């Protein structure tokens, strides 16, 4: 039976405070987009601003040690900040299993899902959320998510939800190898000969796997699945399903490029941390997501983050030739908190670290 949702405050109470999420809202059978989800005109995606889809590079990484592969990765990170990789070594079956597991979690009864809300969760390693930062945003985003912090296999086995635990764990273990190869390639061009323990902590000590779920939306053009933003990670490795809906800021003013789903591919994007560490040699690029009218979309980003108390700033190797630093050194947890203290607002977060 549908709850009595008539006003904006009822919607926010049902979705956010009672923890039903937008999935629970859609399950009530709603036929129109409620007011708290309607984006202002300037934040809606304008179809006249789309660029051709074939501009985002697709890189075959079957031979990670090939200098041409390394160059392709670094060039794409410099020019686009986004690229897709194929033949990366993560089996297709592992990719399909974790996507199916995400659907399985969000198809659980609402009361089962709510066991993983922040106030109910058995561990900080698991958190069910909705939108982006509901307490801080003016308009809600059409997305629910299950955030799984990756600390150790033992912790994951103990606390991740049974319905998706094995599949998520298998995926994380495989994608960690991809992470290391990507960072080795990207840092090589920055003059870093070897990733030691200190550098590793500053790059990848606190990764998060997020199972993002965008239920069918009656009017996707009025909403944002995810608003304009760049990631605060070092890099993000995204597994998307075949629904589509991810758009990246183009190189010309106010243009957007759809990142087409490619079977078996992983989408890589540079995060703010690597932009800062590279002193702008690599770019973290704005992107956004639009929900779908007829399909529930799943996307699974693996956010490769520094340790929370790590200090991030331009790498010494980057500044060795006398280059002027663009950024100061900041503690990652401060940067992270700043990101979540407001709604998505494009590239503004990186100003926090500028000199």
PDB file of C-alpha atoms in Angstrom, residues 47-328:
ATOM      1  CA  UNK A  47      20.407  17.319 -25.693  1.00  0.00           C
ATOM      2  CA  UNK A  48      21.581  20.055 -28.099  1.00  0.00           C
ATOM      3  CA  UNK A  49      24.949  20.070 -26.245  1.00  0.00           C
ATOM      4  CA  UNK A  50      25.820  16.411 -26.966  1.00  0.00           C
ATOM      5  CA  UNK A  51      29.049  15.573 -28.813  1.00  0.00           C
ATOM      6  CA  UNK A  52      29.729  12.300 -30.741  1.00  0.00           C
ATOM      7  CA  UNK A  53      30.154   9.255 -28.496  1.00  0.00           C
ATOM      8  CA  UNK A  54      33.323   7.954 -30.146  1.00  0.00           C
ATOM      9  CA  UNK A  55      35.609  10.601 -28.645  1.00  0.00           C
ATOM     10  CA  UNK A  56      36.342   8.880 -25.289  1.00  0.00           C
ATOM     11  CA  UNK A  57      39.284   6.498 -25.940  1.00  0.00           C
ATOM     12  CA  UNK A  58      38.955   2.710 -25.577  1.00  0.00           C
ATOM     13  CA  UNK A  59      42.355   1.214 -24.725  1.00  0.00           C
ATOM     14  CA  UNK A  60      43.337  -2.458 -25.043  1.00  0.00           C
ATOM     15  CA  UNK A  61      45.512  -3.172 -21.987  1.00  0.00           C
ATOM     16  CA  UNK A  62      46.186  -6.860 -22.687  1.00  0.00           C
ATOM     17  CA  UNK A  63      49.906  -5.993 -22.553  1.00  0.00           C
ATOM     18  CA  UNK A  64      50.331  -3.562 -19.649  1.00  0.00           C
ATOM     19  CA  UNK A  65      54.100  -3.424 -20.200  1.00  0.00           C
ATOM     20  CA  UNK A  66      53.868  -2.164 -23.776  1.00  0.00           C
ATOM     21  CA  UNK A  67      55.116   1.478 -23.812  1.00  0.00           C
ATOM     22  CA  UNK A  68      52.344   2.296 -26.325  1.00  0.00           C
ATOM     23  CA  UNK A  69      49.706   1.137 -23.827  1.00  0.00           C
ATOM     24  CA  UNK A  70      51.303   3.260 -21.077  1.00  0.00           C
ATOM     25  CA  UNK A  71      51.369   6.268 -23.445  1.00  0.00           C
ATOM     26  CA  UNK A  72      47.726   5.754 -24.409  1.00  0.00           C
ATOM     27  CA  UNK A  73      46.680   5.687 -20.734  1.00  0.00           C
ATOM     28  CA  UNK A  74      48.682   8.802 -19.841  1.00  0.00           C
ATOM     29  CA  UNK A  75      47.562  10.706 -22.957  1.00  0.00           C
ATOM     30  CA  UNK A  76      43.902   9.921 -22.255  1.00  0.00           C
ATOM     31  CA  UNK A  77      44.341  10.975 -18.610  1.00  0.00           C
ATOM     32  CA  UNK A  78      45.851  14.298 -19.742  1.00  0.00           C
ATOM     33  CA  UNK A  79      43.429  15.133 -22.544  1.00  0.00           C
ATOM     34  CA  UNK A  80      40.121  13.603 -21.457  1.00  0.00           C
ATOM     35  CA  UNK A  81      40.426  12.512 -17.828  1.00  0.00           C
ATOM     36  CA  UNK A  82      38.185   9.600 -18.883  1.00  0.00           C
ATOM     37  CA  UNK A  83      38.837   6.437 -20.896  1.00  0.00           C
ATOM     38  CA  UNK A  84      37.677   2.828 -21.130  1.00  0.00           C
ATOM     39  CA  UNK A  85      39.894  -0.244 -20.889  1.00  0.00           C
ATOM     40  CA  UNK A  86      39.306  -3.697 -22.370  1.00  0.00           C
ATOM     41  CA  UNK A  87      41.216  -6.990 -21.965  1.00  0.00           C
ATOM     42  CA  UNK A  88      42.083  -5.912 -18.409  1.00  0.00           C
ATOM     43  CA  UNK A  89      42.089  -9.375 -16.887  1.00  0.00           C
ATOM     44  CA  UNK A  90      38.848  -9.237 -14.865  1.00  0.00           C
ATOM     45  CA  UNK A  91      36.735 -12.129 -16.209  1.00  0.00           C
ATOM     46  CA  UNK A  92      33.393 -11.262 -17.809  1.00  0.00           C
ATOM     47  CA  UNK A  93      31.654 -13.643 -15.396  1.00  0.00           C
ATOM     48  CA  UNK A  94      32.984 -11.664 -12.395  1.00  0.00           C
ATOM     49  CA  UNK A  95      31.681  -8.419 -13.937  1.00  0.00           C
ATOM     50  CA  UNK A  96      28.237  -9.892 -14.638  1.00  0.00           C
ATOM     51  CA  UNK A  97      28.005 -11.470 -11.185  1.00  0.00           C
ATOM     52  CA  UNK A  98      28.646  -8.218  -9.311  1.00  0.00           C
ATOM     53  CA  UNK A  99      26.122  -6.304 -11.473  1.00  0.00           C
ATOM     54  CA  UNK A 100      23.504  -8.993 -10.788  1.00  0.00           C
ATOM     55  CA  UNK A 101      24.369  -8.887  -7.078  1.00  0.00           C
ATOM     56  CA  UNK A 102      23.722  -5.120  -7.014  1.00  0.00           C
ATOM     57  CA  UNK A 103      20.259  -5.715  -8.508  1.00  0.00           C
ATOM     58  CA  UNK A 104      19.678  -8.464  -5.934  1.00  0.00           C
ATOM     59  CA  UNK A 105      20.454  -6.132  -3.031  1.00  0.00           C
ATOM     60  CA  UNK A 106      18.112  -3.375  -4.211  1.00  0.00           C
ATOM     61  CA  UNK A 107      15.374  -5.917  -4.914  1.00  0.00           C
ATOM     62  CA  UNK A 108      15.406  -6.991  -1.270  1.00  0.00           C
ATOM     63  CA  UNK A 109      12.358  -5.938   0.772  1.00  0.00           C
ATOM     64  CA  UNK A 110      12.730  -2.410   2.130  1.00  0.00           C
ATOM     65  CA  UNK A 111      13.053  -3.641   5.733  1.00  0.00           C
ATOM     66  CA  UNK A 112      15.983  -5.883   4.750  1.00  0.00           C
ATOM     67  CA  UNK A 113      17.773  -3.035   2.979  1.00  0.00           C
ATOM     68  CA  UNK A 114      17.246  -0.733   5.961  1.00  0.00           C
ATOM     69  CA  UNK A 115      19.420  -2.996   8.126  1.00  0.00           C
ATOM     70  CA  UNK A 116      22.374  -1.303   6.416  1.00  0.00           C
ATOM     71  CA  UNK A 117      21.359   2.321   7.006  1.00  0.00           C
ATOM     72  CA  UNK A 118      24.068   4.210   8.910  1.00  0.00           C
ATOM     73  CA  UNK A 119      22.091   4.079  12.174  1.00  0.00           C
ATOM     74  CA  UNK A 120      21.417   0.323  11.859  1.00  0.00           C
ATOM     75  CA  UNK A 121      24.509  -1.023  10.084  1.00  0.00           C
ATOM     76  CA  UNK A 122      26.623  -3.584  11.963  1.00  0.00           C
ATOM     77  CA  UNK A 123      29.794  -1.829  10.790  1.00  0.00           C
ATOM     78  CA  UNK A 124      31.089   1.461   9.389  1.00  0.00           C
ATOM     79  CA  UNK A 125      32.301  -0.646   6.449  1.00  0.00           C
ATOM     80  CA  UNK A 126      28.719  -0.867   5.111  1.00  0.00           C
ATOM     81  CA  UNK A 127      26.322   2.008   4.586  1.00  0.00           C
ATOM     82  CA  UNK A 128      23.088   2.309   2.618  1.00  0.00           C
ATOM     83  CA  UNK A 129      22.425   5.817   1.385  1.00  0.00           C
ATOM     84  CA  UNK A 130      20.335   7.825  -1.040  1.00  0.00           C
ATOM     85  CA  UNK A 131      21.057  10.771  -3.332  1.00  0.00           C
ATOM     86  CA  UNK A 132      24.496  12.353  -2.663  1.00  0.00           C
ATOM     87  CA  UNK A 133      24.436  14.452   0.494  1.00  0.00           C
ATOM     88  CA  UNK A 134      20.713  14.833   1.325  1.00  0.00           C
ATOM     89  CA  UNK A 135      21.266  17.148   4.293  1.00  0.00           C
ATOM     90  CA  UNK A 136      23.241  19.615   2.160  1.00  0.00           C
ATOM     91  CA  UNK A 137      21.650  19.541  -1.300  1.00  0.00           C
ATOM     92  CA  UNK A 138      18.847  21.740  -2.570  1.00  0.00           C
ATOM     93  CA  UNK A 139      17.527  19.031  -4.939  1.00  0.00           C
ATOM     94  CA  UNK A 140      17.726  15.264  -4.385  1.00  0.00           C
ATOM     95  CA  UNK A 141      19.418  12.958  -6.912  1.00  0.00           C
ATOM     96  CA  UNK A 142      17.597   9.926  -8.361  1.00  0.00           C
ATOM     97  CA  UNK A 143      19.938   7.301  -6.913  1.00  0.00           C
ATOM     98  CA  UNK A 144      20.375   4.901  -4.009  1.00  0.00           C
ATOM     99  CA  UNK A 145      23.726   3.370  -3.111  1.00  0.00           C
ATOM    100  CA  UNK A 146      25.316   0.739  -0.925  1.00  0.00           C
ATOM    101  CA  UNK A 147      28.788   1.886   0.129  1.00  0.00           C
ATOM    102  CA  UNK A 148      31.233  -0.936   0.930  1.00  0.00           C
ATOM    103  CA  UNK A 149      34.544   0.188   2.433  1.00  0.00           C
ATOM    104  CA  UNK A 150      37.333  -2.201   1.494  1.00  0.00           C
ATOM    105  CA  UNK A 151      39.592  -2.805   4.500  1.00  0.00           C
ATOM    106  CA  UNK A 152      40.214  -6.544   4.538  1.00  0.00           C
ATOM    107  CA  UNK A 153      38.682  -9.792   3.364  1.00  0.00           C
ATOM    108  CA  UNK A 154      37.868 -10.714   6.975  1.00  0.00           C
ATOM    109  CA  UNK A 155      35.920  -7.499   7.562  1.00  0.00           C
ATOM    110  CA  UNK A 156      34.077  -7.817   4.242  1.00  0.00           C
ATOM    111  CA  UNK A 157      33.174 -11.441   5.001  1.00  0.00           C
ATOM    112  CA  UNK A 158      31.868 -10.460   8.427  1.00  0.00           C
ATOM    113  CA  UNK A 159      29.809  -7.382   7.514  1.00  0.00           C
ATOM    114  CA  UNK A 160      28.988  -7.028   3.808  1.00  0.00           C
ATOM    115  CA  UNK A 161      25.390  -8.110   3.015  1.00  0.00           C
ATOM    116  CA  UNK A 162      25.109 -11.860   2.253  1.00  0.00           C
ATOM    117  CA  UNK A 163      23.107 -11.219  -0.946  1.00  0.00           C
ATOM    118  CA  UNK A 164      26.064  -9.463  -2.622  1.00  0.00           C
ATOM    119  CA  UNK A 165      29.098 -10.251  -0.455  1.00  0.00           C
ATOM    120  CA  UNK A 166      30.802 -13.027  -2.431  1.00  0.00           C
ATOM    121  CA  UNK A 167      30.322 -11.342  -5.800  1.00  0.00           C
ATOM    122  CA  UNK A 168      31.531  -7.940  -4.545  1.00  0.00           C
ATOM    123  CA  UNK A 169      34.529  -9.503  -2.810  1.00  0.00           C
ATOM    124  CA  UNK A 170      35.577 -11.444  -5.900  1.00  0.00           C
ATOM    125  CA  UNK A 171      35.279  -8.286  -8.014  1.00  0.00           C
ATOM    126  CA  UNK A 172      37.286  -6.107  -5.580  1.00  0.00           C
ATOM    127  CA  UNK A 173      40.149  -8.593  -5.407  1.00  0.00           C
ATOM    128  CA  UNK A 174      40.401  -8.647  -9.223  1.00  0.00           C
ATOM    129  CA  UNK A 175      40.016  -4.892  -9.697  1.00  0.00           C
ATOM    130  CA  UNK A 176      42.758  -4.138  -7.148  1.00  0.00           C
ATOM    131  CA  UNK A 177      45.272  -5.631  -9.578  1.00  0.00           C
ATOM    132  CA  UNK A 178      43.958  -3.348 -12.339  1.00  0.00           C
ATOM    133  CA  UNK A 179      44.275  -0.371  -9.952  1.00  0.00           C
ATOM    134  CA  UNK A 180      47.961  -1.065  -9.332  1.00  0.00           C
ATOM    135  CA  UNK A 181      48.775  -1.408 -13.037  1.00  0.00           C
ATOM    136  CA  UNK A 182      46.945   1.825 -13.883  1.00  0.00           C
ATOM    137  CA  UNK A 183      48.684   3.812 -11.147  1.00  0.00           C
ATOM    138  CA  UNK A 184      52.090   2.415 -12.113  1.00  0.00           C
ATOM    139  CA  UNK A 185      51.501   3.603 -15.685  1.00  0.00           C
ATOM    140  CA  UNK A 186      50.184   7.037 -14.679  1.00  0.00           C
ATOM    141  CA  UNK A 187      52.915   7.738 -12.120  1.00  0.00           C
ATOM    142  CA  UNK A 188      55.686   6.600 -14.448  1.00  0.00           C
ATOM    143  CA  UNK A 189      55.039   9.642 -16.633  1.00  0.00           C
ATOM    144  CA  UNK A 190      55.163  11.851 -13.537  1.00  0.00           C
ATOM    145  CA  UNK A 191      58.704  10.651 -12.795  1.00  0.00           C
ATOM    146  CA  UNK A 192      57.812   8.265  -9.964  1.00  0.00           C
ATOM    147  CA  UNK A 193      60.045   5.236 -10.492  1.00  0.00           C
ATOM    148  CA  UNK A 194      58.506   3.030  -7.825  1.00  0.00           C
ATOM    149  CA  UNK A 195      55.353   3.179  -5.693  1.00  0.00           C
ATOM    150  CA  UNK A 196      56.716   2.678  -2.155  1.00  0.00           C
ATOM    151  CA  UNK A 197      54.567   2.158   0.950  1.00  0.00           C
ATOM    152  CA  UNK A 198      54.308   5.896   1.698  1.00  0.00           C
ATOM    153  CA  UNK A 199      53.209   6.747  -1.831  1.00  0.00           C
ATOM    154  CA  UNK A 200      50.825   3.777  -1.863  1.00  0.00           C
ATOM    155  CA  UNK A 201      49.156   5.122   1.311  1.00  0.00           C
ATOM    156  CA  UNK A 202      48.714   8.531  -0.340  1.00  0.00           C
ATOM    157  CA  UNK A 203      47.184   6.935  -3.430  1.00  0.00           C
ATOM    158  CA  UNK A 204      45.105   3.912  -2.528  1.00  0.00           C
ATOM    159  CA  UNK A 205      44.894   3.106   1.195  1.00  0.00           C
ATOM    160  CA  UNK A 206      41.110   3.527   1.624  1.00  0.00           C
ATOM    161  CA  UNK A 207      39.180   2.245  -1.396  1.00  0.00           C
ATOM    162  CA  UNK A 208      35.379   2.170  -1.477  1.00  0.00           C
ATOM    163  CA  UNK A 209      33.150   0.008  -3.665  1.00  0.00           C
ATOM    164  CA  UNK A 210      29.746   1.576  -4.257  1.00  0.00           C
ATOM    165  CA  UNK A 211      26.768  -0.303  -5.659  1.00  0.00           C
ATOM    166  CA  UNK A 212      24.793   2.515  -7.305  1.00  0.00           C
ATOM    167  CA  UNK A 213      21.167   1.921  -8.235  1.00  0.00           C
ATOM    168  CA  UNK A 214      19.088   4.226 -10.410  1.00  0.00           C
ATOM    169  CA  UNK A 215      15.488   2.947 -10.485  1.00  0.00           C
ATOM    170  CA  UNK A 216      13.194   3.729 -13.431  1.00  0.00           C
ATOM    171  CA  UNK A 217      12.260   7.396 -13.503  1.00  0.00           C
ATOM    172  CA  UNK A 218       8.975   8.671 -14.995  1.00  0.00           C
ATOM    173  CA  UNK A 219      10.654  11.834 -16.398  1.00  0.00           C
ATOM    174  CA  UNK A 220      14.462  11.428 -16.436  1.00  0.00           C
ATOM    175  CA  UNK A 221      14.923  14.734 -18.264  1.00  0.00           C
ATOM    176  CA  UNK A 222      13.689  16.623 -15.164  1.00  0.00           C
ATOM    177  CA  UNK A 223      16.078  14.921 -12.760  1.00  0.00           C
ATOM    178  CA  UNK A 224      19.737  14.102 -12.101  1.00  0.00           C
ATOM    179  CA  UNK A 225      20.817  10.546 -11.368  1.00  0.00           C
ATOM    180  CA  UNK A 226      24.055  12.203 -10.319  1.00  0.00           C
ATOM    181  CA  UNK A 227      24.665  15.943 -10.667  1.00  0.00           C
ATOM    182  CA  UNK A 228      27.707  17.589 -12.260  1.00  0.00           C
ATOM    183  CA  UNK A 229      30.860  16.775 -10.288  1.00  0.00           C
ATOM    184  CA  UNK A 230      34.373  15.421 -10.448  1.00  0.00           C
ATOM    185  CA  UNK A 231      35.399  12.585  -8.130  1.00  0.00           C
ATOM    186  CA  UNK A 232      37.576  13.281  -5.089  1.00  0.00           C
ATOM    187  CA  UNK A 233      39.389   9.961  -5.520  1.00  0.00           C
ATOM    188  CA  UNK A 234      42.865   9.288  -6.907  1.00  0.00           C
ATOM    189  CA  UNK A 235      41.219   7.353  -9.725  1.00  0.00           C
ATOM    190  CA  UNK A 236      37.809   5.729 -10.107  1.00  0.00           C
ATOM    191  CA  UNK A 237      37.235   2.414 -11.863  1.00  0.00           C
ATOM    192  CA  UNK A 238      33.609   2.146 -12.980  1.00  0.00           C
ATOM    193  CA  UNK A 239      31.689  -0.903 -14.106  1.00  0.00           C
ATOM    194  CA  UNK A 240      28.481   0.191 -15.818  1.00  0.00           C
ATOM    195  CA  UNK A 241      25.649  -1.957 -17.135  1.00  0.00           C
ATOM    196  CA  UNK A 242      24.332  -1.716 -20.716  1.00  0.00           C
ATOM    197  CA  UNK A 243      21.633   0.895 -19.947  1.00  0.00           C
ATOM    198  CA  UNK A 244      23.755   3.978 -20.642  1.00  0.00           C
ATOM    199  CA  UNK A 245      23.324   7.379 -19.039  1.00  0.00           C
ATOM    200  CA  UNK A 246      26.863   8.463 -18.059  1.00  0.00           C
ATOM    201  CA  UNK A 247      27.908  11.808 -19.572  1.00  0.00           C
ATOM    202  CA  UNK A 248      31.319  13.479 -19.433  1.00  0.00           C
ATOM    203  CA  UNK A 249      32.124  17.156 -19.922  1.00  0.00           C
ATOM    204  CA  UNK A 250      33.485  17.711 -23.447  1.00  0.00           C
ATOM    205  CA  UNK A 251      36.478  19.825 -24.388  1.00  0.00           C
ATOM    206  CA  UNK A 252      34.309  22.615 -25.821  1.00  0.00           C
ATOM    207  CA  UNK A 253      32.274  24.909 -23.596  1.00  0.00           C
ATOM    208  CA  UNK A 254      29.199  23.298 -22.053  1.00  0.00           C
ATOM    209  CA  UNK A 255      29.314  20.187 -24.266  1.00  0.00           C
ATOM    210  CA  UNK A 256      28.661  16.657 -23.010  1.00  0.00           C
ATOM    211  CA  UNK A 257      29.745  13.243 -24.304  1.00  0.00           C
ATOM    212  CA  UNK A 258      27.848  10.025 -23.592  1.00  0.00           C
ATOM    213  CA  UNK A 259      30.167   7.231 -22.421  1.00  0.00           C
ATOM    214  CA  UNK A 260      28.688   4.267 -24.280  1.00  0.00           C
ATOM    215  CA  UNK A 261      28.496   0.927 -22.476  1.00  0.00           C
ATOM    216  CA  UNK A 262      31.074  -1.473 -23.952  1.00  0.00           C
ATOM    217  CA  UNK A 263      30.645  -5.134 -23.033  1.00  0.00           C
ATOM    218  CA  UNK A 264      33.451  -6.238 -20.714  1.00  0.00           C
ATOM    219  CA  UNK A 265      34.997  -2.758 -20.442  1.00  0.00           C
ATOM    220  CA  UNK A 266      35.850  -0.756 -17.330  1.00  0.00           C
ATOM    221  CA  UNK A 267      35.536   3.031 -17.382  1.00  0.00           C
ATOM    222  CA  UNK A 268      38.479   4.848 -15.787  1.00  0.00           C
ATOM    223  CA  UNK A 269      38.396   8.431 -14.639  1.00  0.00           C
ATOM    224  CA  UNK A 270      40.997  10.616 -12.986  1.00  0.00           C
ATOM    225  CA  UNK A 271      39.987  12.001  -9.585  1.00  0.00           C
ATOM    226  CA  UNK A 272      40.839  15.317  -7.942  1.00  0.00           C
ATOM    227  CA  UNK A 273      43.642  13.732  -5.881  1.00  0.00           C
ATOM    228  CA  UNK A 274      45.615  12.753  -8.988  1.00  0.00           C
ATOM    229  CA  UNK A 275      44.933  16.136 -10.601  1.00  0.00           C
ATOM    230  CA  UNK A 276      46.410  17.761  -7.477  1.00  0.00           C
ATOM    231  CA  UNK A 277      49.354  15.331  -7.236  1.00  0.00           C
ATOM    232  CA  UNK A 278      50.174  15.810 -10.929  1.00  0.00           C
ATOM    233  CA  UNK A 279      49.903  19.616 -10.603  1.00  0.00           C
ATOM    234  CA  UNK A 280      47.258  19.624 -13.367  1.00  0.00           C
ATOM    235  CA  UNK A 281      49.100  17.295 -15.777  1.00  0.00           C
ATOM    236  CA  UNK A 282      46.149  14.937 -15.389  1.00  0.00           C
ATOM    237  CA  UNK A 283      42.575  16.216 -15.302  1.00  0.00           C
ATOM    238  CA  UNK A 284      39.629  15.178 -13.157  1.00  0.00           C
ATOM    239  CA  UNK A 285      36.651  15.856 -15.399  1.00  0.00           C
ATOM    240  CA  UNK A 286      33.067  16.740 -14.580  1.00  0.00           C
ATOM    241  CA  UNK A 287      30.557  14.000 -15.259  1.00  0.00           C
ATOM    242  CA  UNK A 288      26.897  13.336 -14.541  1.00  0.00           C
ATOM    243  CA  UNK A 289      24.321  10.558 -14.800  1.00  0.00           C
ATOM    244  CA  UNK A 290      20.779  10.518 -16.169  1.00  0.00           C
ATOM    245  CA  UNK A 291      18.354   7.803 -15.012  1.00  0.00           C
ATOM    246  CA  UNK A 292      16.295   5.756 -17.473  1.00  0.00           C
ATOM    247  CA  UNK A 293      12.553   5.779 -18.052  1.00  0.00           C
ATOM    248  CA  UNK A 294      12.127   2.033 -18.523  1.00  0.00           C
ATOM    249  CA  UNK A 295      15.158   0.301 -16.976  1.00  0.00           C
ATOM    250  CA  UNK A 296      16.691   0.104 -13.517  1.00  0.00           C
ATOM    251  CA  UNK A 297      20.327   1.101 -14.057  1.00  0.00           C
ATOM    252  CA  UNK A 298      23.257  -0.285 -12.058  1.00  0.00           C
ATOM    253  CA  UNK A 299      26.733   1.261 -11.964  1.00  0.00           C
ATOM    254  CA  UNK A 300      29.552   0.134  -9.683  1.00  0.00           C
ATOM    255  CA  UNK A 301      32.372   2.600  -9.055  1.00  0.00           C
ATOM    256  CA  UNK A 302      35.511   1.523  -7.190  1.00  0.00           C
ATOM    257  CA  UNK A 303      36.853   4.726  -5.663  1.00  0.00           C
ATOM    258  CA  UNK A 304      40.613   4.468  -5.137  1.00  0.00           C
ATOM    259  CA  UNK A 305      41.190   6.886  -2.233  1.00  0.00           C
ATOM    260  CA  UNK A 306      44.180   7.916  -0.106  1.00  0.00           C
ATOM    261  CA  UNK A 307      44.320   7.068   3.587  1.00  0.00           C
ATOM    262  CA  UNK A 308      42.060   9.493   5.454  1.00  0.00           C
ATOM    263  CA  UNK A 309      44.962  11.173   7.273  1.00  0.00           C
ATOM    264  CA  UNK A 310      47.236  11.253   4.212  1.00  0.00           C
ATOM    265  CA  UNK A 311      48.498  14.644   3.104  1.00  0.00           C
ATOM    266  CA  UNK A 312      47.943  15.283  -0.597  1.00  0.00           C
ATOM    267  CA  UNK A 313      49.696  17.873  -2.746  1.00  0.00           C
ATOM    268  CA  UNK A 314      51.867  18.059  -5.879  1.00  0.00           C
ATOM    269  CA  UNK A 315      54.378  15.195  -5.943  1.00  0.00           C
ATOM    270  CA  UNK A 316      58.048  16.180  -5.399  1.00  0.00           C
ATOM    271  CA  UNK A 317      58.949  14.444  -8.681  1.00  0.00           C
ATOM    272  CA  UNK A 318      56.507  16.707 -10.552  1.00  0.00           C
ATOM    273  CA  UNK A 319      58.016  19.869  -9.053  1.00  0.00           C
ATOM    274  CA  UNK A 320      61.638  18.680  -9.359  1.00  0.00           C
ATOM    275  CA  UNK A 321      62.289  20.725 -12.502  1.00  0.00           C
ATOM    276  CA  UNK A 322      61.240  23.949 -10.808  1.00  0.00           C
ATOM    277  CA  UNK A 323      57.570  23.925 -11.807  1.00  0.00           C
ATOM    278  CA  UNK A 324      55.403  26.249  -9.690  1.00  0.00           C
ATOM    279  CA  UNK A 325      52.919  24.374  -7.480  1.00  0.00           C
ATOM    280  CA  UNK A 326      49.253  25.158  -8.173  1.00  0.00           C
ATOM    281  CA  UNK A 327      48.058  23.398  -5.016  1.00  0.00           C
ATOM    282  CA  UNK A 328      48.914  23.464  -1.333  1.00  0.00           C
TER     283      UNK A 328
END
